Amino acid sequence: MNPAAEIIVVDDDTSIRDALAECLQRHGFSVRVAADAAALDRLLQVHRPDAIILDWMMPGEDGLSVCRRLQARAIPILMLSAMGTAPDRVIGLEMGADDYLAKPFDPRELIARVRALLRRQEKLRVQAVVALRFAGWRLLPESRQLWAPDGTEVMLSRGEFALLQVLAERPGRVLGRERLMQLMHGDAHDSVDRAVDLAISRLRRKLGQAAVGGEELVQTLRGEGYRFDATVEVL
């Protein structure tokens, strides 16, 4: 599990929301917060979190309704609720939550459940991806092949391919250098900002040489990181 994973906490209670955010941040997670479903929707327009912690009872649209709407996005959801009976848990899980935690809870259990969610999601993602298609390109993770829109195979180094795969699997997500290194190499890595920048530069050059506008697939957000700017279809 990657300690820098991005979590969105959704709870209308400010004190609970802030406490959850602080707890997650202490354990190395990147956290964004939302007070209700509408605020969550606004965040999801520009961010693709690794998981969502969602309160059941909120004013306006409640957590169950949000779960139903977000099922197609395949974002793991941990539902929080003061209603902790077995029927309540069953309802929450049937409506699309991936896990359910009754309030009050031990913060250590919350962290353990979030980490378990992320591990399961990563395993599913790796098992499910046969190919990624974007803007006429095809990327095949298993055989480590990249095909340009004109059908030409683009030769990438192992590191360049891993970098492209990490970016393409998270389209629209802003990934900082540290996050990119962790996704490519796991926790055991030496984070060198310049090394990431050089790898991005080499990857862009090869994409641009293979197809007009190929270098524009990887966008730089100054002071934040890099973003893959294309619609990606998982095959």
PDB file of C-alpha atoms in Angstrom:
ATOM      1  CA  MET A   1       0.000   0.000   0.000  1.00  0.00           C
ATOM      2  CA  ASN A   2       1.258   3.412  -0.882  1.00  0.00           C
ATOM      3  CA  PRO A   3       1.369   5.788   2.113  1.00  0.00           C
ATOM      4  CA  ALA A   4       0.960   8.810  -0.164  1.00  0.00           C
ATOM      5  CA  ALA A   5      -2.412   7.655  -1.524  1.00  0.00           C
ATOM      6  CA  GLU A   6      -5.031  10.393  -1.870  1.00  0.00           C
ATOM      7  CA  ILE A   7      -8.163  10.119   0.289  1.00  0.00           C
ATOM      8  CA  ILE A   8     -11.287  12.290   0.224  1.00  0.00           C
ATOM      9  CA  VAL A   9     -13.130  12.554   3.560  1.00  0.00           C
ATOM     10  CA  VAL A  10     -16.822  13.461   3.309  1.00  0.00           C
ATOM     11  CA  ASP A  11     -18.624  14.365   6.547  1.00  0.00           C
ATOM     12  CA  ASP A  12     -20.902  17.285   7.431  1.00  0.00           C
ATOM     13  CA  ASP A  13     -19.576  17.391  11.014  1.00  0.00           C
ATOM     14  CA  THR A  14     -16.582  19.749  10.933  1.00  0.00           C
ATOM     15  CA  SER A  15     -14.939  18.334  14.068  1.00  0.00           C
ATOM     16  CA  ILE A  16     -15.174  14.740  12.810  1.00  0.00           C
ATOM     17  CA  ARG A  17     -14.039  15.727   9.330  1.00  0.00           C
ATOM     18  CA  ASP A  18     -11.000  17.576  10.637  1.00  0.00           C
ATOM     19  CA  ALA A  19     -10.107  14.788  13.072  1.00  0.00           C
ATOM     20  CA  LEU A  20     -10.257  12.187  10.298  1.00  0.00           C
ATOM     21  CA  ALA A  21      -8.126  14.343   8.005  1.00  0.00           C
ATOM     22  CA  GLU A  22      -5.525  14.888  10.738  1.00  0.00           C
ATOM     23  CA  CYS A  23      -5.408  11.172  11.565  1.00  0.00           C
ATOM     24  CA  LEU A  24      -4.927  10.195   7.912  1.00  0.00           C
ATOM     25  CA  GLN A  25      -2.288  12.866   7.347  1.00  0.00           C
ATOM     26  CA  ARG A  26      -0.330  11.656  10.379  1.00  0.00           C
ATOM     27  CA  HIS A  27      -0.115   8.272   8.662  1.00  0.00           C
ATOM     28  CA  GLY A  28       1.193   9.781   5.446  1.00  0.00           C
ATOM     29  CA  PHE A  29      -1.959  10.034   3.341  1.00  0.00           C
ATOM     30  CA  SER A  30      -2.791  13.004   1.154  1.00  0.00           C
ATOM     31  CA  VAL A  31      -6.241  14.218   2.245  1.00  0.00           C
ATOM     32  CA  ARG A  32      -8.972  16.425   0.806  1.00  0.00           C
ATOM     33  CA  VAL A  33     -12.223  17.123   2.624  1.00  0.00           C
ATOM     34  CA  ALA A  34     -15.836  17.770   1.630  1.00  0.00           C
ATOM     35  CA  ALA A  35     -18.796  18.756   3.791  1.00  0.00           C
ATOM     36  CA  ASP A  36     -21.470  17.156   1.616  1.00  0.00           C
ATOM     37  CA  ALA A  37     -22.213  15.346  -1.632  1.00  0.00           C
ATOM     38  CA  ALA A  38     -22.151  18.522  -3.700  1.00  0.00           C
ATOM     39  CA  ALA A  39     -18.678  19.429  -2.430  1.00  0.00           C
ATOM     40  CA  LEU A  40     -17.509  15.881  -3.160  1.00  0.00           C
ATOM     41  CA  ASP A  41     -18.787  16.128  -6.738  1.00  0.00           C
ATOM     42  CA  ARG A  42     -16.825  19.336  -7.232  1.00  0.00           C
ATOM     43  CA  LEU A  43     -13.652  17.653  -6.007  1.00  0.00           C
ATOM     44  CA  LEU A  44     -14.205  14.659  -8.276  1.00  0.00           C
ATOM     45  CA  GLN A  45     -14.349  16.937 -11.285  1.00  0.00           C
ATOM     46  CA  VAL A  46     -10.638  17.658 -10.881  1.00  0.00           C
ATOM     47  CA  HIS A  47      -9.309  14.843  -8.666  1.00  0.00           C
ATOM     48  CA  ARG A  48      -9.282  11.065  -8.863  1.00  0.00           C
ATOM     49  CA  PRO A  49      -8.803   9.861  -5.273  1.00  0.00           C
ATOM     50  CA  ASP A  50      -7.532   6.426  -4.322  1.00  0.00           C
ATOM     51  CA  ALA A  51     -10.397   6.045  -1.826  1.00  0.00           C
ATOM     52  CA  ILE A  52     -13.309   7.931  -0.278  1.00  0.00           C
ATOM     53  CA  ILE A  53     -14.330   7.909   3.392  1.00  0.00           C
ATOM     54  CA  LEU A  54     -18.020   8.745   3.351  1.00  0.00           C
ATOM     55  CA  ASP A  55     -20.470   9.532   6.152  1.00  0.00           C
ATOM     56  CA  TRP A  56     -23.902   7.922   5.774  1.00  0.00           C
ATOM     57  CA  MET A  57     -26.089  10.577   7.419  1.00  0.00           C
ATOM     58  CA  MET A  58     -25.568  13.942   5.728  1.00  0.00           C
ATOM     59  CA  PRO A  59     -27.952  16.803   4.904  1.00  0.00           C
ATOM     60  CA  GLY A  60     -29.130  16.781   1.320  1.00  0.00           C
ATOM     61  CA  GLU A  61     -27.948  13.701  -0.541  1.00  0.00           C
ATOM     62  CA  ASP A  62     -26.991  10.979   1.927  1.00  0.00           C
ATOM     63  CA  GLY A  63     -24.081   8.570   1.735  1.00  0.00           C
ATOM     64  CA  LEU A  64     -26.115   5.670   0.363  1.00  0.00           C
ATOM     65  CA  SER A  65     -27.236   7.712  -2.612  1.00  0.00           C
ATOM     66  CA  VAL A  66     -23.652   8.852  -3.229  1.00  0.00           C
ATOM     67  CA  CYS A  67     -22.485   5.218  -3.160  1.00  0.00           C
ATOM     68  CA  ARG A  68     -25.012   4.239  -5.794  1.00  0.00           C
ATOM     69  CA  ARG A  69     -23.933   7.085  -8.061  1.00  0.00           C
ATOM     70  CA  LEU A  70     -20.219   6.407  -7.737  1.00  0.00           C
ATOM     71  CA  GLN A  71     -20.234   2.662  -8.349  1.00  0.00           C
ATOM     72  CA  ALA A  72     -19.263   3.105 -12.005  1.00  0.00           C
ATOM     73  CA  ARG A  73     -16.158   5.118 -11.026  1.00  0.00           C
ATOM     74  CA  ALA A  74     -14.586   2.130  -9.259  1.00  0.00           C
ATOM     75  CA  ILE A  75     -13.277   4.255  -6.380  1.00  0.00           C
ATOM     76  CA  PRO A  76     -13.139   2.299  -3.084  1.00  0.00           C
ATOM     77  CA  ILE A  77     -15.561   3.696  -0.494  1.00  0.00           C
ATOM     78  CA  LEU A  78     -15.387   3.237   3.272  1.00  0.00           C
ATOM     79  CA  MET A  79     -18.785   4.087   4.746  1.00  0.00           C
ATOM     80  CA  LEU A  80     -18.963   5.613   8.249  1.00  0.00           C
ATOM     81  CA  SER A  81     -22.158   5.589  10.275  1.00  0.00           C
ATOM     82  CA  ALA A  82     -23.454   5.784  13.830  1.00  0.00           C
ATOM     83  CA  MET A  83     -25.801   2.978  12.814  1.00  0.00           C
ATOM     84  CA  GLY A  84     -23.756  -0.127  13.481  1.00  0.00           C
ATOM     85  CA  THR A  85     -26.237  -2.995  13.450  1.00  0.00           C
ATOM     86  CA  ALA A  86     -25.792  -5.913  11.048  1.00  0.00           C
ATOM     87  CA  PRO A  87     -28.745  -4.835   8.840  1.00  0.00           C
ATOM     88  CA  ASP A  88     -27.266  -1.332   8.567  1.00  0.00           C
ATOM     89  CA  ARG A  89     -23.913  -2.733   7.490  1.00  0.00           C
ATOM     90  CA  VAL A  90     -25.569  -4.982   4.920  1.00  0.00           C
ATOM     91  CA  ILE A  91     -27.505  -2.058   3.437  1.00  0.00           C
ATOM     92  CA  GLY A  92     -24.375   0.055   3.181  1.00  0.00           C
ATOM     93  CA  LEU A  93     -22.403  -2.709   1.465  1.00  0.00           C
ATOM     94  CA  GLU A  94     -25.247  -3.564  -0.901  1.00  0.00           C
ATOM     95  CA  MET A  95     -25.524   0.075  -1.961  1.00  0.00           C
ATOM     96  CA  GLY A  96     -21.916   0.066  -3.173  1.00  0.00           C
ATOM     97  CA  ALA A  97     -19.674   0.675  -0.154  1.00  0.00           C
ATOM     98  CA  ASP A  98     -16.552  -1.490  -0.125  1.00  0.00           C
ATOM     99  CA  ASP A  99     -16.307  -1.462   3.668  1.00  0.00           C
ATOM    100  CA  TYR A 100     -18.335  -0.207   6.617  1.00  0.00           C
ATOM    101  CA  LEU A 101     -17.171   1.174   9.954  1.00  0.00           C
ATOM    102  CA  ALA A 102     -19.534   2.049  12.782  1.00  0.00           C
ATOM    103  CA  LYS A 103     -19.008   5.173  14.889  1.00  0.00           C
ATOM    104  CA  PRO A 104     -17.359   5.551  17.333  1.00  0.00           C
ATOM    105  CA  PHE A 105     -14.281   3.684  16.115  1.00  0.00           C
ATOM    106  CA  ASP A 106     -10.630   3.284  16.988  1.00  0.00           C
ATOM    107  CA  PRO A 107      -8.496   5.451  14.649  1.00  0.00           C
ATOM    108  CA  ARG A 108      -6.113   2.530  14.291  1.00  0.00           C
ATOM    109  CA  GLU A 109      -8.928   0.432  12.853  1.00  0.00           C
ATOM    110  CA  LEU A 110      -9.802   3.196  10.408  1.00  0.00           C
ATOM    111  CA  ILE A 111      -6.210   3.307   9.120  1.00  0.00           C
ATOM    112  CA  ALA A 112      -6.054  -0.490   8.872  1.00  0.00           C
ATOM    113  CA  ARG A 113      -9.289  -0.617   6.890  1.00  0.00           C
ATOM    114  CA  VAL A 114      -8.193   2.136   4.518  1.00  0.00           C
ATOM    115  CA  ARG A 115      -4.922   0.333   3.863  1.00  0.00           C
ATOM    116  CA  ALA A 116      -6.752  -2.938   3.252  1.00  0.00           C
ATOM    117  CA  LEU A 117      -9.092  -1.201   0.792  1.00  0.00           C
ATOM    118  CA  LEU A 118      -6.158   0.204  -1.155  1.00  0.00           C
ATOM    119  CA  ARG A 119      -4.375  -3.159  -1.261  1.00  0.00           C
ATOM    120  CA  ARG A 120      -7.493  -4.889  -2.624  1.00  0.00           C
ATOM    121  CA  GLN A 121      -8.029  -2.160  -5.204  1.00  0.00           C
ATOM    122  CA  GLU A 122      -4.439  -2.360  -6.404  1.00  0.00           C
ATOM    123  CA  LYS A 123      -4.666  -6.134  -6.829  1.00  0.00           C
ATOM    124  CA  LEU A 124      -7.902  -5.806  -8.814  1.00  0.00           C
ATOM    125  CA  ARG A 125      -6.407  -3.083 -11.001  1.00  0.00           C
ATOM    126  CA  VAL A 126      -3.316  -5.120 -11.841  1.00  0.00           C
ATOM    127  CA  GLN A 127      -5.342  -8.247 -12.582  1.00  0.00           C
ATOM    128  CA  ALA A 128      -7.916  -6.468 -14.741  1.00  0.00           C
ATOM    129  CA  VAL A 129      -5.753  -4.441 -17.112  1.00  0.00           C
ATOM    130  CA  VAL A 130      -4.971  -6.224 -20.387  1.00  0.00           C
ATOM    131  CA  ALA A 131      -4.415  -3.088 -22.440  1.00  0.00           C
ATOM    132  CA  LEU A 132      -4.884   0.661 -22.200  1.00  0.00           C
ATOM    133  CA  ARG A 133      -6.079   2.652 -25.208  1.00  0.00           C
ATOM    134  CA  PHE A 134      -5.822   6.434 -25.436  1.00  0.00           C
ATOM    135  CA  ALA A 135      -5.836   8.928 -28.328  1.00  0.00           C
ATOM    136  CA  GLY A 136      -5.120   6.143 -30.826  1.00  0.00           C
ATOM    137  CA  TRP A 137      -2.270   4.668 -28.754  1.00  0.00           C
ATOM    138  CA  ARG A 138      -2.264   1.160 -27.248  1.00  0.00           C
ATOM    139  CA  LEU A 139      -0.258   0.198 -24.167  1.00  0.00           C
ATOM    140  CA  LEU A 140       0.075  -3.488 -23.233  1.00  0.00           C
ATOM    141  CA  PRO A 141       1.381  -3.852 -19.645  1.00  0.00           C
ATOM    142  CA  GLU A 142       1.981  -7.607 -19.689  1.00  0.00           C
ATOM    143  CA  SER A 143       4.195  -7.625 -22.795  1.00  0.00           C
ATOM    144  CA  ARG A 144       5.540  -4.123 -22.107  1.00  0.00           C
ATOM    145  CA  GLN A 145       4.642  -2.833 -25.568  1.00  0.00           C
ATOM    146  CA  LEU A 146       3.491   0.575 -26.751  1.00  0.00           C
ATOM    147  CA  TRP A 147       1.917   1.085 -30.155  1.00  0.00           C
ATOM    148  CA  ALA A 148       1.577   4.544 -31.723  1.00  0.00           C
ATOM    149  CA  PRO A 149      -1.610   5.645 -33.538  1.00  0.00           C
ATOM    150  CA  ASP A 150      -0.049   4.697 -36.909  1.00  0.00           C
ATOM    151  CA  GLY A 151       0.582   1.135 -35.713  1.00  0.00           C
ATOM    152  CA  THR A 152       4.320   1.575 -35.130  1.00  0.00           C
ATOM    153  CA  GLU A 153       5.777   0.040 -31.992  1.00  0.00           C
ATOM    154  CA  VAL A 154       7.511   2.607 -29.787  1.00  0.00           C
ATOM    155  CA  MET A 155      10.549   1.285 -27.973  1.00  0.00           C
ATOM    156  CA  LEU A 156      10.711   2.400 -24.340  1.00  0.00           C
ATOM    157  CA  SER A 157      13.119   1.504 -21.580  1.00  0.00           C
ATOM    158  CA  ARG A 158      11.750  -0.400 -18.609  1.00  0.00           C
ATOM    159  CA  GLY A 159      11.660   2.782 -16.533  1.00  0.00           C
ATOM    160  CA  GLU A 160      10.006   4.829 -19.279  1.00  0.00           C
ATOM    161  CA  PHE A 161       7.343   2.180 -19.773  1.00  0.00           C
ATOM    162  CA  ALA A 162       6.640   1.967 -16.025  1.00  0.00           C
ATOM    163  CA  LEU A 163       6.343   5.742 -15.878  1.00  0.00           C
ATOM    164  CA  LEU A 164       3.912   5.872 -18.811  1.00  0.00           C
ATOM    165  CA  GLN A 165       1.846   3.033 -17.351  1.00  0.00           C
ATOM    166  CA  VAL A 166       1.562   4.748 -13.967  1.00  0.00           C
ATOM    167  CA  LEU A 167       0.424   7.971 -15.630  1.00  0.00           C
ATOM    168  CA  ALA A 168      -1.978   6.317 -18.090  1.00  0.00           C
ATOM    169  CA  GLU A 169      -3.621   4.256 -15.373  1.00  0.00           C
ATOM    170  CA  ARG A 170      -4.495   7.481 -13.548  1.00  0.00           C
ATOM    171  CA  PRO A 171      -5.690   9.881 -16.262  1.00  0.00           C
ATOM    172  CA  GLY A 172      -6.450  13.385 -15.056  1.00  0.00           C
ATOM    173  CA  ARG A 173      -4.680  12.801 -11.733  1.00  0.00           C
ATOM    174  CA  VAL A 174      -1.920  15.203 -10.697  1.00  0.00           C
ATOM    175  CA  LEU A 175       0.997  13.065  -9.508  1.00  0.00           C
ATOM    176  CA  GLY A 176       3.931  14.600  -7.694  1.00  0.00           C
ATOM    177  CA  ARG A 177       7.468  13.298  -8.106  1.00  0.00           C
ATOM    178  CA  GLU A 178       7.432  11.373  -4.824  1.00  0.00           C
ATOM    179  CA  ARG A 179       4.106   9.759  -5.699  1.00  0.00           C
ATOM    180  CA  LEU A 180       5.372   8.754  -9.135  1.00  0.00           C
ATOM    181  CA  MET A 181       8.487   7.157  -7.636  1.00  0.00           C
ATOM    182  CA  GLN A 182       6.429   5.221  -5.103  1.00  0.00           C
ATOM    183  CA  LEU A 183       3.972   3.956  -7.715  1.00  0.00           C
ATOM    184  CA  MET A 184       6.796   2.865  -9.992  1.00  0.00           C
ATOM    185  CA  HIS A 185       9.142   1.341  -7.418  1.00  0.00           C
ATOM    186  CA  GLY A 186       7.207   0.878  -4.180  1.00  0.00           C
ATOM    187  CA  ASP A 187       8.290   2.272  -0.846  1.00  0.00           C
ATOM    188  CA  ALA A 188      11.904   1.126  -1.241  1.00  0.00           C
ATOM    189  CA  HIS A 189      13.226   3.825  -3.529  1.00  0.00           C
ATOM    190  CA  ASP A 190      15.528   6.799  -3.572  1.00  0.00           C
ATOM    191  CA  SER A 191      13.459   9.847  -4.394  1.00  0.00           C
ATOM    192  CA  VAL A 192      15.416  12.131  -6.699  1.00  0.00           C
ATOM    193  CA  ASP A 193      13.359  14.953  -8.201  1.00  0.00           C
ATOM    194  CA  ARG A 194      15.761  15.491 -11.078  1.00  0.00           C
ATOM    195  CA  ALA A 195      15.612  11.805 -12.031  1.00  0.00           C
ATOM    196  CA  VAL A 196      11.821  12.016 -12.406  1.00  0.00           C
ATOM    197  CA  ASP A 197      12.057  15.184 -14.478  1.00  0.00           C
ATOM    198  CA  LEU A 198      14.603  13.601 -16.809  1.00  0.00           C
ATOM    199  CA  ALA A 199      12.506  10.459 -17.209  1.00  0.00           C
ATOM    200  CA  ILE A 200       9.468  12.579 -18.069  1.00  0.00           C
ATOM    201  CA  SER A 201      11.546  14.518 -20.609  1.00  0.00           C
ATOM    202  CA  ARG A 202      12.778  11.341 -22.303  1.00  0.00           C
ATOM    203  CA  LEU A 203       9.279   9.857 -22.373  1.00  0.00           C
ATOM    204  CA  ARG A 204       7.800  13.011 -23.885  1.00  0.00           C
ATOM    205  CA  ARG A 205      10.483  13.112 -26.559  1.00  0.00           C
ATOM    206  CA  LYS A 206       9.783   9.544 -27.652  1.00  0.00           C
ATOM    207  CA  LEU A 207       6.014  10.107 -27.669  1.00  0.00           C
ATOM    208  CA  GLY A 208       6.472  13.267 -29.717  1.00  0.00           C
ATOM    209  CA  GLN A 209       8.758  11.504 -32.178  1.00  0.00           C
ATOM    210  CA  ALA A 210       6.229   8.696 -32.647  1.00  0.00           C
ATOM    211  CA  ALA A 211       3.159  10.883 -33.235  1.00  0.00           C
ATOM    212  CA  VAL A 212       2.321  14.533 -33.693  1.00  0.00           C
ATOM    213  CA  GLY A 213       1.257  15.948 -30.322  1.00  0.00           C
ATOM    214  CA  GLY A 214       2.397  12.831 -28.463  1.00  0.00           C
ATOM    215  CA  GLU A 215       4.474  14.862 -26.027  1.00  0.00           C
ATOM    216  CA  GLU A 216       1.331  16.730 -24.957  1.00  0.00           C
ATOM    217  CA  LEU A 217      -0.104  13.578 -23.395  1.00  0.00           C
ATOM    218  CA  VAL A 218       1.998  14.315 -20.290  1.00  0.00           C
ATOM    219  CA  GLN A 219       1.281  17.754 -18.861  1.00  0.00           C
ATOM    220  CA  THR A 220       3.382  19.635 -16.300  1.00  0.00           C
ATOM    221  CA  LEU A 221       1.654  21.479 -13.469  1.00  0.00           C
ATOM    222  CA  ARG A 222       4.282  23.775 -12.047  1.00  0.00           C
ATOM    223  CA  GLY A 223       4.859  23.191  -8.360  1.00  0.00           C
ATOM    224  CA  GLU A 224       2.476  20.207  -8.279  1.00  0.00           C
ATOM    225  CA  GLY A 225       3.649  17.437 -10.594  1.00  0.00           C
ATOM    226  CA  TYR A 226       2.525  15.761 -13.789  1.00  0.00           C
ATOM    227  CA  ARG A 227      -0.828  14.772 -15.290  1.00  0.00           C
ATOM    228  CA  PHE A 228      -1.775  12.379 -18.097  1.00  0.00           C
ATOM    229  CA  ASP A 229      -4.052  14.378 -20.382  1.00  0.00           C
ATOM    230  CA  ALA A 230      -6.115  11.864 -22.351  1.00  0.00           C
ATOM    231  CA  THR A 231      -9.221   9.732 -22.012  1.00  0.00           C
ATOM    232  CA  VAL A 232      -8.090   6.168 -21.284  1.00  0.00           C
ATOM    233  CA  GLU A 233     -10.043   3.038 -22.108  1.00  0.00           C
ATOM    234  CA  VAL A 234      -9.194  -0.126 -20.162  1.00  0.00           C
ATOM    235  CA  LEU A 235      -9.410  -3.262 -22.279  1.00  0.00           C
TER     236      LEU A 235
END
